[in-house]
């Protein structure tokens, strides 16, 4: 890799400032310096990525971002391919492989190309304000991809990438996974089975000004509830002939969920509900319509919601509880519930804790504060959960940001530096270790 005169001057200055970090090897010290020297380049790349709209359903835009990242990875020695996903009605995934020394740990790096901001969103451009910047996906997850690329460039410049076995999966539909998910995530799942370590470059969690380590993510599961009752004049409600009606049965079930379901690490929610003489959800389950009168017993009601768990055992236990509550019908009514699995859980395993310990060793060597494990209630679902059953992993190697998924999403540009340094050193150290299997 070649540097301009200014970059070389910055590099020399950074090398001098980091010489006191005696716990870093000379190559690691050089990698840290390269991250600093290339900070302006990283910000420029982030702006380029952000200014290209890649809302999940903007298939061409997602593919263009993939091509931009491909242009960054191939000069680093990665074998890159684009995997189209027409069968899931999504753009596709970028898959890159860096073959390294046989018998050493295989690292899986995870990120995503898409954002929640589609082509019709008014929030479209990167706007810098000193050490922060606003833009669609500036943190989630274009900032994360920039951290990943900065770390890999630093490893390359410091001679730490050559022997590293690395596979990268950048999905094009993390914000709205394609269907069927078994096809949409097949490449990621297969990569997880090959890997010894998975590192997720979604956003860094910062709590009260302190960087946190993430070793767990909760699942995301959807449910749809339908109740029916015998319709008639409202004066007949609760009679032996007519019973409680569909809306009262819906209310009974939702109240029972609130009373009987709560347990640690579980959240559950009813997002949309409708009832009356007629009631229906649209095909996407995001809009409801209903008709009826106050003097007519409701014939039907529908509701849709979600619940989030920290393990597959908890998911199955909660589903069983919900099913049992629904089965206890009020007089004159019936009810059914169906479930859709979205993202699985990533439990906080012993192996994940060991990886956080390894990251904290890097923090100590860099004279950075150690990172405590984040409460999993503070993280949503994500792609790394699809490989969590096969490989130990860490989450949150991307940028610190705020307001994700909403206009005004803001990234902390300074976090690119410290996250790329952490990632470069962690990956370099892990990649030199013997493979676990």
Coordinates of N, CA, C and O in Angstrom, one line a residue, residues 76-79 96-109 152 155 160-168 191 194-199 391 426-437:
X76 N -7.2 -5.9 -1.4 CA -6.6 -6.5 -0.2 C -6.4 -8.0 -0.3 O -5.9 -8.6 0.7
X77 N -6.7 -8.6 -1.5 CA -6.4 -10.0 -1.7 C -7.6 -10.9 -1.4 O -7.5 -12.1 -1.4
X78 N -8.8 -10.3 -1.3 CA -10.0 -11.1 -1.1 C -10.6 -11.6 -2.5 O -10.5 -10.8 -3.5
X79 N -11.1 -12.8 -2.5 CA -11.8 -13.3 -3.6 C -13.3 -13.0 -3.4 O -13.9 -13.5 -2.4
X96 N -17.0 -12.6 0.4 CA -15.6 -12.4 0.2 C -14.7 -13.4 1.0 O -15.0 -13.6 2.2
X97 N -13.7 -14.0 0.4 CA -12.9 -14.9 1.1 C -11.4 -14.5 1.0 O -10.9 -14.2 -0.1
X98 N -10.7 -14.5 2.1 CA -9.3 -14.3 2.1 C -8.6 -15.6 2.6 O -8.6 -15.9 3.8
X99 N -8.1 -16.4 1.7 CA -7.4 -17.7 2.2 C -6.1 -17.4 2.9 O -5.3 -16.6 2.4
X100 N -5.9 -18.0 4.0 CA -4.7 -17.7 4.8 C -3.9 -19.0 5.1 O -4.0 -20.0 4.3
X101 N -3.3 -19.1 6.2 CA -2.4 -20.2 6.6 C -3.3 -21.4 7.0 O -4.2 -21.2 7.8
X102 N -3.1 -22.5 6.4 CA -3.9 -23.7 6.8 C -3.7 -24.0 8.2 O -2.7 -23.9 8.8
X103 N -4.9 -24.5 8.9 CA -4.8 -24.9 10.3 C -5.0 -23.8 11.3 O -4.9 -24.0 12.5
X104 N -5.1 -22.5 10.8 CA -5.3 -21.4 11.7 C -6.8 -21.1 11.8 O -7.6 -21.5 11.0
X105 N -7.2 -20.3 12.8 CA -8.6 -19.9 13.1 C -9.2 -19.3 11.8 O -8.5 -18.4 11.2
X106 N -10.4 -19.7 11.6 CA -11.2 -19.1 10.4 C -12.1 -18.1 11.0 O -13.0 -18.4 11.8
X107 N -12.0 -16.8 10.6 CA -12.8 -15.7 11.1 C -13.9 -15.4 10.1 O -13.7 -15.3 8.9
X108 N -15.1 -15.3 10.6 CA -16.3 -14.8 9.9 C -16.7 -13.4 10.3 O -17.0 -13.2 11.4
X109 N -16.6 -12.5 9.3 CA -17.0 -11.1 9.5 C -18.4 -10.9 8.9 O -18.6 -11.2 7.8
X152 N -9.1 -4.0 8.1 CA -8.4 -4.9 7.1 C -7.3 -4.2 6.4 O -6.3 -4.8 6.1
X155 N -4.4 -4.0 8.7 CA -3.8 -5.3 8.8 C -2.9 -5.6 7.6 O -1.7 -6.0 7.7
X160 N -0.2 -8.1 8.7 CA -0.9 -8.9 9.6 C -2.1 -9.7 8.9 O -2.7 -10.5 9.5
X161 N -2.3 -9.3 7.6 CA -3.4 -9.9 6.9 C -3.0 -11.2 6.1 O -3.8 -12.1 5.9
X162 N -1.8 -11.3 5.7 CA -1.3 -12.3 4.8 C -1.7 -13.7 5.2 O -2.2 -14.5 4.3
X163 N -1.5 -14.1 6.4 CA -1.9 -15.5 6.8 C -3.2 -15.7 7.4 O -3.6 -16.8 7.8
X164 N -4.1 -14.6 7.3 CA -5.4 -14.7 8.0 C -6.4 -15.4 7.1 O -6.6 -15.0 5.9
X165 N -7.1 -16.4 7.7 CA -8.3 -17.0 7.0 C -9.5 -16.2 7.4 O -10.0 -16.3 8.6
X166 N -10.1 -15.5 6.5 CA -11.2 -14.6 6.7 C -12.3 -14.8 5.7 O -12.0 -14.9 4.5
X167 N -13.5 -15.0 6.1 CA -14.7 -15.0 5.2 C -15.6 -13.8 5.6 O -15.9 -13.7 6.8
X168 N -16.1 -13.1 4.7 CA -17.0 -11.9 4.9 C -18.3 -12.2 4.3 O -18.4 -12.6 3.1
X191 N -21.4 -20.5 6.2 CA -20.1 -19.8 6.6 C -19.9 -20.0 8.1 O -18.8 -20.2 8.5
X194 N -18.3 -23.2 9.0 CA -16.9 -23.3 8.6 C -16.0 -22.5 9.6 O -14.8 -22.8 9.7
X195 N -16.6 -21.6 10.3 CA -15.8 -20.6 11.1 C -15.5 -21.1 12.5 O -16.2 -21.9 13.0
X196 N -14.4 -20.5 13.0 CA -14.1 -20.7 14.4 C -14.5 -19.5 15.3 O -14.7 -19.7 16.5
X197 N -14.7 -18.3 14.7 CA -15.1 -17.1 15.4 C -15.9 -16.3 14.5 O -15.6 -16.2 13.3
X198 N -17.0 -15.7 15.0 CA -17.8 -14.8 14.2 C -17.7 -13.4 14.8 O -17.9 -13.2 16.1
X199 N -17.5 -12.4 14.0 CA -17.4 -11.0 14.5 C -18.4 -10.1 13.7 O -18.4 -10.1 12.5
X391 N -20.9 -21.3 16.2 CA -19.7 -20.6 16.4 C -19.8 -19.5 17.5 O -20.8 -18.9 17.6
X426 N -7.5 -7.5 17.3 CA -8.2 -8.7 17.7 C -8.2 -9.7 16.6 O -7.8 -10.9 16.8
X427 N -8.5 -9.3 15.3 CA -8.5 -10.2 14.2 C -7.1 -10.8 14.0 O -6.9 -12.0 13.7
X428 N -6.1 -9.9 14.1 CA -4.7 -10.4 13.8 C -4.3 -11.4 14.8 O -3.7 -12.5 14.5
X429 N -4.6 -11.2 16.1 CA -4.3 -12.2 17.1 C -5.0 -13.5 16.9 O -4.4 -14.6 17.0
X430 N -6.3 -13.4 16.7 CA -7.1 -14.6 16.6 C -6.7 -15.4 15.4 O -6.6 -16.7 15.4
X431 N -6.3 -14.7 14.3 CA -6.0 -15.4 13.0 C -4.7 -16.2 13.1 O -4.5 -17.1 12.2
X432 N -3.9 -15.9 14.1 CA -2.6 -16.7 14.2 C -2.8 -17.9 15.1 O -1.8 -18.7 15.2
X433 N -3.9 -18.1 15.7 CA -4.1 -19.2 16.6 C -4.5 -20.5 15.9 O -5.1 -20.4 14.8
X434 N -4.3 -21.6 16.4 CA -4.7 -22.9 15.7 C -6.2 -22.9 15.7 O -6.9 -22.5 16.6
X435 N -6.7 -23.5 14.6 CA -8.1 -23.7 14.4 C -8.7 -24.6 15.5 O -8.0 -25.5 15.9
X436 N -9.9 -24.4 15.9 CA -10.5 -25.1 17.0 C -11.0 -26.5 16.5 O -11.3 -27.4 17.3
X437 N -11.2 -26.6 15.2 CA -11.8 -27.8 14.7 C -11.3 -28.1 13.3 O -10.7 -27.3 12.7

